[in-house]
PDB file of C-alpha atoms in Angstrom:
ATOM      1  CA  GLY A  89     -13.614 -14.440  -9.242  1.00  0.00           C
ATOM      2  CA  ALA A  90     -13.592  -9.860  -8.723  1.00  0.00           C
ATOM      3  CA  GLY A  91     -10.654  -8.287  -6.801  1.00  0.00           C
ATOM      4  CA  VAL A  92     -11.382  -5.122  -4.569  1.00  0.00           C
ATOM      5  CA  SER A  93     -13.438  -2.639  -7.834  1.00  0.00           C
ATOM      6  CA  GLN A  94     -12.863   1.479  -7.099  1.00  0.00           C
ATOM      7  CA  THR A  95     -15.801   4.287  -8.087  1.00  0.00           C
ATOM      8  CA  PRO A  96     -15.737   6.529  -9.980  1.00  0.00           C
ATOM      9  CA  SER A  97     -11.828   5.607 -11.627  1.00  0.00           C
ATOM     10  CA  ASN A  98     -11.003   9.279 -12.098  1.00  0.00           C
ATOM     11  CA  LYS A  99     -13.152  12.389 -10.339  1.00  0.00           C
ATOM     12  CA  VAL A 100     -12.775  15.736 -11.002  1.00  0.00           C
ATOM     13  CA  THR A 101     -14.655  18.692  -8.686  1.00  0.00           C
ATOM     14  CA  GLU A 102     -13.973  21.909  -7.492  1.00  0.00           C
ATOM     15  CA  LYS A 103     -13.015  23.863  -3.727  1.00  0.00           C
ATOM     16  CA  GLY A 104     -15.181  23.438  -1.571  1.00  0.00           C
ATOM     17  CA  LYS A 105     -17.236  20.508  -2.791  1.00  0.00           C
ATOM     18  CA  TYR A 106     -18.291  17.704  -1.551  1.00  0.00           C
ATOM     19  CA  VAL A 107     -17.369  14.209  -3.000  1.00  0.00           C
ATOM     20  CA  GLU A 108     -17.776  10.510  -2.451  1.00  0.00           C
ATOM     21  CA  LEU A 109     -14.899   7.901  -3.302  1.00  0.00           C
ATOM     22  CA  ARG A 110     -16.400   3.864  -2.376  1.00  0.00           C
ATOM     23  CA  CYS A 111     -15.449   0.846  -2.207  1.00  0.00           C
ATOM     24  CA  ASP A 112     -16.197  -2.474  -3.115  1.00  0.00           C
ATOM     25  CA  PRO A 113     -14.208  -5.323  -1.466  1.00  0.00           C
ATOM     26  CA  ILE A 114     -13.995  -9.628  -2.073  1.00  0.00           C
ATOM     27  CA  SER A 115     -16.611 -11.079  -1.175  1.00  0.00           C
ATOM     28  CA  GLY A 116     -15.819 -12.001   2.085  1.00  0.00           C
ATOM     29  CA  HIS A 117     -13.382  -9.535   3.376  1.00  0.00           C
ATOM     30  CA  THR A 118     -14.011  -7.952   7.006  1.00  0.00           C
ATOM     31  CA  ALA A 119     -11.598  -5.691   6.675  1.00  0.00           C
ATOM     32  CA  LEU A 120     -11.021  -2.791   4.344  1.00  0.00           C
ATOM     33  CA  TYR A 121      -8.323  -0.074   4.618  1.00  0.00           C
ATOM     34  CA  TRP A 122      -8.157   3.106   2.842  1.00  0.00           C
ATOM     35  CA  TYR A 123      -5.121   4.616   1.505  1.00  0.00           C
ATOM     36  CA  ARG A 124      -4.306   7.759   0.179  1.00  0.00           C
ATOM     37  CA  GLN A 125      -1.237   8.801  -2.323  1.00  0.00           C
ATOM     38  CA  SER A 126      -0.336  12.161  -3.042  1.00  0.00           C
ATOM     39  CA  LEU A 127       1.944  12.479  -6.249  1.00  0.00           C
ATOM     40  CA  GLY A 128       4.990  10.865  -5.693  1.00  0.00           C
ATOM     41  CA  GLN A 129       4.643   9.017  -2.941  1.00  0.00           C
ATOM     42  CA  GLY A 130       3.555   6.234  -1.145  1.00  0.00           C
ATOM     43  CA  PRO A 131       0.407   5.082   0.281  1.00  0.00           C
ATOM     44  CA  GLU A 132      -0.485   6.797   3.522  1.00  0.00           C
ATOM     45  CA  PHE A 133      -2.794   4.917   5.879  1.00  0.00           C
ATOM     46  CA  LEU A 134      -6.357   6.149   6.495  1.00  0.00           C
ATOM     47  CA  ILE A 135      -8.211   4.094   8.212  1.00  0.00           C
ATOM     48  CA  TYR A 136      -9.048   0.752   8.335  1.00  0.00           C
ATOM     49  CA  PHE A 137     -12.504  -0.842   9.553  1.00  0.00           C
ATOM     50  CA  GLN A 138     -12.895  -4.792  10.878  1.00  0.00           C
ATOM     51  CA  GLY A 139     -16.784  -5.559   9.941  1.00  0.00           C
ATOM     52  CA  THR A 140     -19.049  -2.325   9.673  1.00  0.00           C
ATOM     53  CA  GLY A 141     -16.879  -0.476  12.626  1.00  0.00           C
ATOM     54  CA  ALA A 142     -14.178   1.394  12.474  1.00  0.00           C
ATOM     55  CA  ALA A 143     -11.724  -0.370  14.395  1.00  0.00           C
ATOM     56  CA  ASP A 144      -8.394   2.421  13.627  1.00  0.00           C
ATOM     57  CA  ASP A 145      -8.930   6.446  12.264  1.00  0.00           C
ATOM     58  CA  SER A 146      -5.938   7.540  12.735  1.00  0.00           C
ATOM     59  CA  GLY A 147      -4.633   8.722  10.122  1.00  0.00           C
ATOM     60  CA  LEU A 148      -7.805  10.780   8.316  1.00  0.00           C
ATOM     61  CA  PRO A 149      -6.579  14.363   8.486  1.00  0.00           C
ATOM     62  CA  ASN A 150      -9.003  16.577   9.512  1.00  0.00           C
ATOM     63  CA  ASP A 151     -12.738  16.122  10.661  1.00  0.00           C
ATOM     64  CA  ARG A 152     -12.960  16.852   6.474  1.00  0.00           C
ATOM     65  CA  PHE A 153     -12.274  12.491   6.252  1.00  0.00           C
ATOM     66  CA  PHE A 154     -15.321  10.604   6.909  1.00  0.00           C
ATOM     67  CA  ALA A 155     -15.534   7.000   6.658  1.00  0.00           C
ATOM     68  CA  VAL A 156     -18.423   4.734   6.783  1.00  0.00           C
ATOM     69  CA  ARG A 157     -19.023   0.459   5.851  1.00  0.00           C
ATOM     70  CA  PRO A 158     -22.334   0.534   7.291  1.00  0.00           C
ATOM     71  CA  GLU A 159     -23.215  -3.577   6.488  1.00  0.00           C
ATOM     72  CA  GLY A 160     -20.109  -4.477   6.410  1.00  0.00           C
ATOM     73  CA  SER A 161     -19.927  -4.308   3.066  1.00  0.00           C
ATOM     74  CA  VAL A 162     -18.929  -0.769   0.716  1.00  0.00           C
ATOM     75  CA  SER A 163     -17.155   1.075   1.916  1.00  0.00           C
ATOM     76  CA  THR A 164     -17.660   5.411   1.338  1.00  0.00           C
ATOM     77  CA  LEU A 165     -14.369   7.944   1.759  1.00  0.00           C
ATOM     78  CA  LYS A 166     -16.032  10.364   2.106  1.00  0.00           C
ATOM     79  CA  ILE A 167     -14.362  14.133   1.395  1.00  0.00           C
ATOM     80  CA  GLN A 168     -16.497  17.381   2.839  1.00  0.00           C
ATOM     81  CA  ARG A 169     -14.973  21.569   1.504  1.00  0.00           C
ATOM     82  CA  THR A 170     -12.368  20.019  -0.666  1.00  0.00           C
ATOM     83  CA  GLU A 171      -9.075  21.587  -0.888  1.00  0.00           C
ATOM     84  CA  ARG A 172      -6.167  21.767  -3.836  1.00  0.00           C
ATOM     85  CA  GLY A 173      -4.072  19.519  -1.460  1.00  0.00           C
ATOM     86  CA  ASP A 174      -6.818  16.493  -1.061  1.00  0.00           C
ATOM     87  CA  SER A 175      -5.924  15.633  -4.360  1.00  0.00           C
ATOM     88  CA  ALA A 176      -3.932  12.185  -4.910  1.00  0.00           C
ATOM     89  CA  VAL A 177      -4.947   8.371  -5.157  1.00  0.00           C
ATOM     90  CA  TYR A 178      -6.845   6.894  -3.127  1.00  0.00           C
ATOM     91  CA  LEU A 179      -6.495   3.521  -3.179  1.00  0.00           C
ATOM     92  CA  CYS A 180      -8.626   0.980  -0.868  1.00  0.00           C
ATOM     93  CA  ALA A 181      -7.595  -2.425   0.350  1.00  0.00           C
ATOM     94  CA  SER A 182      -9.513  -5.339   2.083  1.00  0.00           C
ATOM     95  CA  SER A 183      -7.743  -8.822   3.769  1.00  0.00           C
ATOM     96  CA  PRO A 184     -10.100 -11.910   5.371  1.00  0.00           C
ATOM     97  CA  ARG A 185      -9.463 -10.067   8.458  1.00  0.00           C
ATOM     98  CA  ALA A 186      -7.328  -7.772   9.887  1.00  0.00           C
ATOM     99  CA  GLY A 187      -3.293  -8.415  11.252  1.00  0.00           C
ATOM    100  CA  GLY A 188      -1.270 -11.504  11.340  1.00  0.00           C
ATOM    101  CA  HIS A 189      -0.472 -12.682   7.969  1.00  0.00           C
ATOM    102  CA  ASN A 190      -3.856 -12.426   5.881  1.00  0.00           C
ATOM    103  CA  GLU A 191      -2.892  -9.739   2.577  1.00  0.00           C
ATOM    104  CA  GLN A 192      -4.189  -7.237   1.824  1.00  0.00           C
ATOM    105  CA  PHE A 193      -5.469  -6.823  -1.847  1.00  0.00           C
ATOM    106  CA  PHE A 194      -5.728  -3.582  -3.599  1.00  0.00           C
ATOM    107  CA  GLY A 195      -7.917  -1.962  -6.005  1.00  0.00           C
ATOM    108  CA  PRO A 196      -7.011   0.693  -8.482  1.00  0.00           C
ATOM    109  CA  GLY A 197      -7.699   3.377  -6.940  1.00  0.00           C
ATOM    110  CA  THR A 198     -10.084   6.313  -8.222  1.00  0.00           C
ATOM    111  CA  ARG A 199      -7.443   9.975  -8.623  1.00  0.00           C
ATOM    112  CA  LEU A 200      -9.038  12.606  -7.037  1.00  0.00           C
ATOM    113  CA  THR A 201      -7.987  16.025  -8.476  1.00  0.00           C
ATOM    114  CA  VAL A 202      -9.416  19.755  -6.864  1.00  0.00           C
ATOM    115  CA  LEU A 203      -9.500  22.484  -9.325  1.00  0.00           C
TER     116      LEU A 203
ATOM    117  CA  ALA B 132       6.482   4.766  15.049  1.00  0.00           C
ATOM    118  CA  GLN B 133       7.616   2.903  12.473  1.00  0.00           C
ATOM    119  CA  THR B 134       9.555   4.378   9.061  1.00  0.00           C
ATOM    120  CA  VAL B 135      10.588   2.773   5.743  1.00  0.00           C
ATOM    121  CA  THR B 136      12.943   5.077   3.409  1.00  0.00           C
ATOM    122  CA  GLN B 137      13.825   3.585  -0.294  1.00  0.00           C
ATOM    123  CA  SER B 138      17.242   5.757  -1.206  1.00  0.00           C
ATOM    124  CA  GLN B 139      17.008   5.348  -4.943  1.00  0.00           C
ATOM    125  CA  PRO B 140      14.029   7.886  -6.182  1.00  0.00           C
ATOM    126  CA  GLU B 141      14.526   6.064  -9.862  1.00  0.00           C
ATOM    127  CA  MET B 142      16.397   2.689 -10.422  1.00  0.00           C
ATOM    128  CA  SER B 143      17.670   1.545 -14.238  1.00  0.00           C
ATOM    129  CA  VAL B 144      18.710  -1.580 -15.411  1.00  0.00           C
ATOM    130  CA  GLN B 145      19.240  -3.321 -19.351  1.00  0.00           C
ATOM    131  CA  GLU B 146      16.811  -5.880 -19.609  1.00  0.00           C
ATOM    132  CA  ALA B 147      17.948  -9.605 -18.642  1.00  0.00           C
ATOM    133  CA  GLU B 148      19.754  -8.442 -15.800  1.00  0.00           C
ATOM    134  CA  THR B 149      19.872  -8.050 -12.437  1.00  0.00           C
ATOM    135  CA  VAL B 150      18.897  -4.670 -10.377  1.00  0.00           C
ATOM    136  CA  THR B 151      19.156  -5.110  -6.163  1.00  0.00           C
ATOM    137  CA  LEU B 152      16.168  -2.200  -4.860  1.00  0.00           C
ATOM    138  CA  SER B 153      17.090  -0.405  -0.974  1.00  0.00           C
ATOM    139  CA  CYS B 154      15.418  -0.164   1.396  1.00  0.00           C
ATOM    140  CA  THR B 155      15.781   0.559   5.158  1.00  0.00           C
ATOM    141  CA  TYR B 156      12.874   0.382   8.142  1.00  0.00           C
ATOM    142  CA  ASP B 157      12.437   1.634  11.811  1.00  0.00           C
ATOM    143  CA  THR B 158      11.821  -0.004  14.766  1.00  0.00           C
ATOM    144  CA  SER B 159      11.563  -1.086  18.358  1.00  0.00           C
ATOM    145  CA  GLU B 160       8.334  -4.231  17.214  1.00  0.00           C
ATOM    146  CA  SER B 161      10.188  -7.332  17.413  1.00  0.00           C
ATOM    147  CA  ASP B 162       7.153  -9.315  15.116  1.00  0.00           C
ATOM    148  CA  TYR B 163       6.741  -8.576  11.751  1.00  0.00           C
ATOM    149  CA  TYR B 164       5.946  -7.885   8.674  1.00  0.00           C
ATOM    150  CA  LEU B 165       8.210  -6.936   5.435  1.00  0.00           C
ATOM    151  CA  PHE B 166       7.304  -6.541   1.908  1.00  0.00           C
ATOM    152  CA  TRP B 167       7.706  -5.815  -1.460  1.00  0.00           C
ATOM    153  CA  TYR B 168       4.838  -4.239  -3.643  1.00  0.00           C
ATOM    154  CA  LYS B 169       5.384  -3.619  -7.877  1.00  0.00           C
ATOM    155  CA  GLN B 170       2.672   0.039  -8.820  1.00  0.00           C
ATOM    156  CA  PRO B 171       1.793  -0.606 -12.865  1.00  0.00           C
ATOM    157  CA  PRO B 172       0.803   3.234 -14.023  1.00  0.00           C
ATOM    158  CA  SER B 173      -2.198   0.641 -13.616  1.00  0.00           C
ATOM    159  CA  ARG B 174      -2.342   2.348 -10.160  1.00  0.00           C
ATOM    160  CA  GLN B 175      -3.115  -1.506  -8.907  1.00  0.00           C
ATOM    161  CA  MET B 176      -0.586  -2.678  -6.459  1.00  0.00           C
ATOM    162  CA  ILE B 177       0.135  -6.236  -6.857  1.00  0.00           C
ATOM    163  CA  LEU B 178       2.355  -7.946  -4.035  1.00  0.00           C
ATOM    164  CA  VAL B 179       5.319  -9.027  -5.246  1.00  0.00           C
ATOM    165  CA  ILE B 180       7.149 -10.746  -2.013  1.00  0.00           C
ATOM    166  CA  ARG B 181       6.446 -10.699   1.866  1.00  0.00           C
ATOM    167  CA  GLN B 182       9.186 -11.302   4.701  1.00  0.00           C
ATOM    168  CA  GLU B 183       8.327 -13.204   7.972  1.00  0.00           C
ATOM    169  CA  ALA B 184      10.597 -10.904  10.089  1.00  0.00           C
ATOM    170  CA  TYR B 185      10.538 -14.122  12.393  1.00  0.00           C
ATOM    171  CA  LYS B 186      12.520 -16.235   9.164  1.00  0.00           C
ATOM    172  CA  GLN B 187      15.788 -15.521   9.480  1.00  0.00           C
ATOM    173  CA  GLN B 188      15.862 -18.022   5.272  1.00  0.00           C
ATOM    174  CA  ASN B 189      14.755 -15.171   2.787  1.00  0.00           C
ATOM    175  CA  ALA B 190      11.739 -15.198   1.028  1.00  0.00           C
ATOM    176  CA  THR B 191      11.769 -15.795  -2.671  1.00  0.00           C
ATOM    177  CA  GLU B 192       9.612 -16.034  -5.879  1.00  0.00           C
ATOM    178  CA  ASN B 193      11.252 -16.914  -8.846  1.00  0.00           C
ATOM    179  CA  ARG B 194      13.104 -14.243 -10.168  1.00  0.00           C
ATOM    180  CA  PHE B 195      12.576 -12.217  -7.260  1.00  0.00           C
ATOM    181  CA  SER B 196      14.880 -12.749  -3.634  1.00  0.00           C
ATOM    182  CA  VAL B 197      15.700 -10.606  -1.250  1.00  0.00           C
ATOM    183  CA  ASN B 198      18.304  -9.733   1.618  1.00  0.00           C
ATOM    184  CA  PHE B 199      16.492  -9.544   5.138  1.00  0.00           C
ATOM    185  CA  GLN B 200      19.205  -8.037   7.139  1.00  0.00           C
ATOM    186  CA  LYS B 201      17.062  -8.084  11.228  1.00  0.00           C
ATOM    187  CA  ALA B 202      19.858  -6.829  13.131  1.00  0.00           C
ATOM    188  CA  ALA B 203      20.819  -3.487  10.749  1.00  0.00           C
ATOM    189  CA  LYS B 204      17.006  -3.439   9.540  1.00  0.00           C
ATOM    190  CA  SER B 205      17.920  -3.266   5.879  1.00  0.00           C
ATOM    191  CA  PHE B 206      15.031  -4.950   2.775  1.00  0.00           C
ATOM    192  CA  SER B 207      16.244  -5.433  -0.370  1.00  0.00           C
ATOM    193  CA  LEU B 208      14.299  -6.704  -3.173  1.00  0.00           C
ATOM    194  CA  LYS B 209      16.847  -8.088  -6.372  1.00  0.00           C
ATOM    195  CA  ILE B 210      14.702  -9.115  -8.907  1.00  0.00           C
ATOM    196  CA  SER B 211      17.383 -11.241 -12.163  1.00  0.00           C
ATOM    197  CA  ASP B 212      16.808 -12.128 -15.447  1.00  0.00           C
ATOM    198  CA  SER B 213      14.413  -8.391 -15.999  1.00  0.00           C
ATOM    199  CA  GLN B 214      12.112  -8.171 -18.025  1.00  0.00           C
ATOM    200  CA  LEU B 215      10.575  -5.832 -19.453  1.00  0.00           C
ATOM    201  CA  GLY B 216       7.398  -5.701 -17.594  1.00  0.00           C
ATOM    202  CA  ASP B 217       8.688  -5.619 -14.166  1.00  0.00           C
ATOM    203  CA  ALA B 218       9.401  -1.700 -15.013  1.00  0.00           C
ATOM    204  CA  ALA B 219       7.308   0.107 -12.694  1.00  0.00           C
ATOM    205  CA  MET B 220       7.552   2.023  -9.242  1.00  0.00           C
ATOM    206  CA  TYR B 221       7.924   0.087  -6.551  1.00  0.00           C
ATOM    207  CA  PHE B 222       7.386   0.482  -2.460  1.00  0.00           C
ATOM    208  CA  CYS B 223       9.061  -1.793   0.137  1.00  0.00           C
ATOM    209  CA  ALA B 224       6.407  -2.083   3.373  1.00  0.00           C
ATOM    210  CA  TYR B 225       5.953  -2.540   7.223  1.00  0.00           C
ATOM    211  CA  ARG B 226       2.932  -4.055   8.585  1.00  0.00           C
ATOM    212  CA  SER B 227       2.959  -5.295  12.755  1.00  0.00           C
ATOM    213  CA  ALA B 228       2.170  -9.367  12.882  1.00  0.00           C
ATOM    214  CA  PRO B 229       0.152  -9.282  15.914  1.00  0.00           C
ATOM    215  CA  TYR B 230      -3.588 -10.111  14.585  1.00  0.00           C
ATOM    216  CA  ASN B 231      -4.281  -6.576  17.782  1.00  0.00           C
ATOM    217  CA  GLN B 232      -2.910  -4.037  16.015  1.00  0.00           C
ATOM    218  CA  GLY B 233      -4.708  -4.214  12.271  1.00  0.00           C
ATOM    219  CA  GLY B 234      -1.795  -5.273   9.790  1.00  0.00           C
ATOM    220  CA  LYS B 235      -1.932  -1.312   8.807  1.00  0.00           C
ATOM    221  CA  LEU B 236       0.784  -1.101   5.911  1.00  0.00           C
ATOM    222  CA  ILE B 237       3.347   1.698   6.320  1.00  0.00           C
ATOM    223  CA  PHE B 238       5.314   2.388   2.701  1.00  0.00           C
ATOM    224  CA  GLY B 239       8.471   3.730   1.691  1.00  0.00           C
ATOM    225  CA  GLN B 240       8.967   6.386  -0.918  1.00  0.00           C
ATOM    226  CA  GLY B 241       8.720   4.283  -3.640  1.00  0.00           C
ATOM    227  CA  THR B 242      11.843   3.435  -6.138  1.00  0.00           C
ATOM    228  CA  GLU B 243      10.942   3.663  -9.740  1.00  0.00           C
ATOM    229  CA  LEU B 244      11.931   0.735 -11.978  1.00  0.00           C
ATOM    230  CA  SER B 245      13.006   1.538 -15.389  1.00  0.00           C
ATOM    231  CA  VAL B 246      13.948  -1.428 -18.012  1.00  0.00           C
ATOM    232  CA  LYS B 247      15.534  -1.076 -21.337  1.00  0.00           C
ATOM    233  CA  PRO B 248      15.694  -3.321 -24.257  1.00  0.00           C
TER     234      PRO B 248
END
């Protein structure tokens, strides 16, 4: 079956612009996670959804970052007034449900470059 | 807060040889999972092996095995009979076990493994 997909694969934008990154989870997975991976680093947790609600957004770095999952499937990560420090690979993962023994399946990520 | 440390930024191994990647972690929890993920240049994070903290037996998946030392908070990955396709970035990760913790992964900094033919 289809895995987690993310679009676009690469996004180049200018400082100050608004961007949206999309994640399509595996069908039927109720939990969805966003991570950010800076160059040469391990991924860092941003936010996760259980269904439509953001259950933990403690990893969002500031109020320029926002994520939604209105129908409990596709999620969009939104970044306002982008800064050069936002340049990173943004990874999405989905899981049958959050926590416990459930494995997370990752997408290929979106590489965001802010010029 | 939990932390994961990988002290080897780069490792190299000869094809068909064995290599061990190190990982230490810090936590006050007693119930958790530990993982090794592989990330090739395609960026796709692939689960290599998983260990439940309550299990004393070390996990094994074909050529991949772990040495889990709970008291020492150490979790190393051994790759036997290394293959060219094993070359990638490897990440050690921690996750709290209880369902009400949500399941977010905490990653180490990664170890880049190269395999020489």
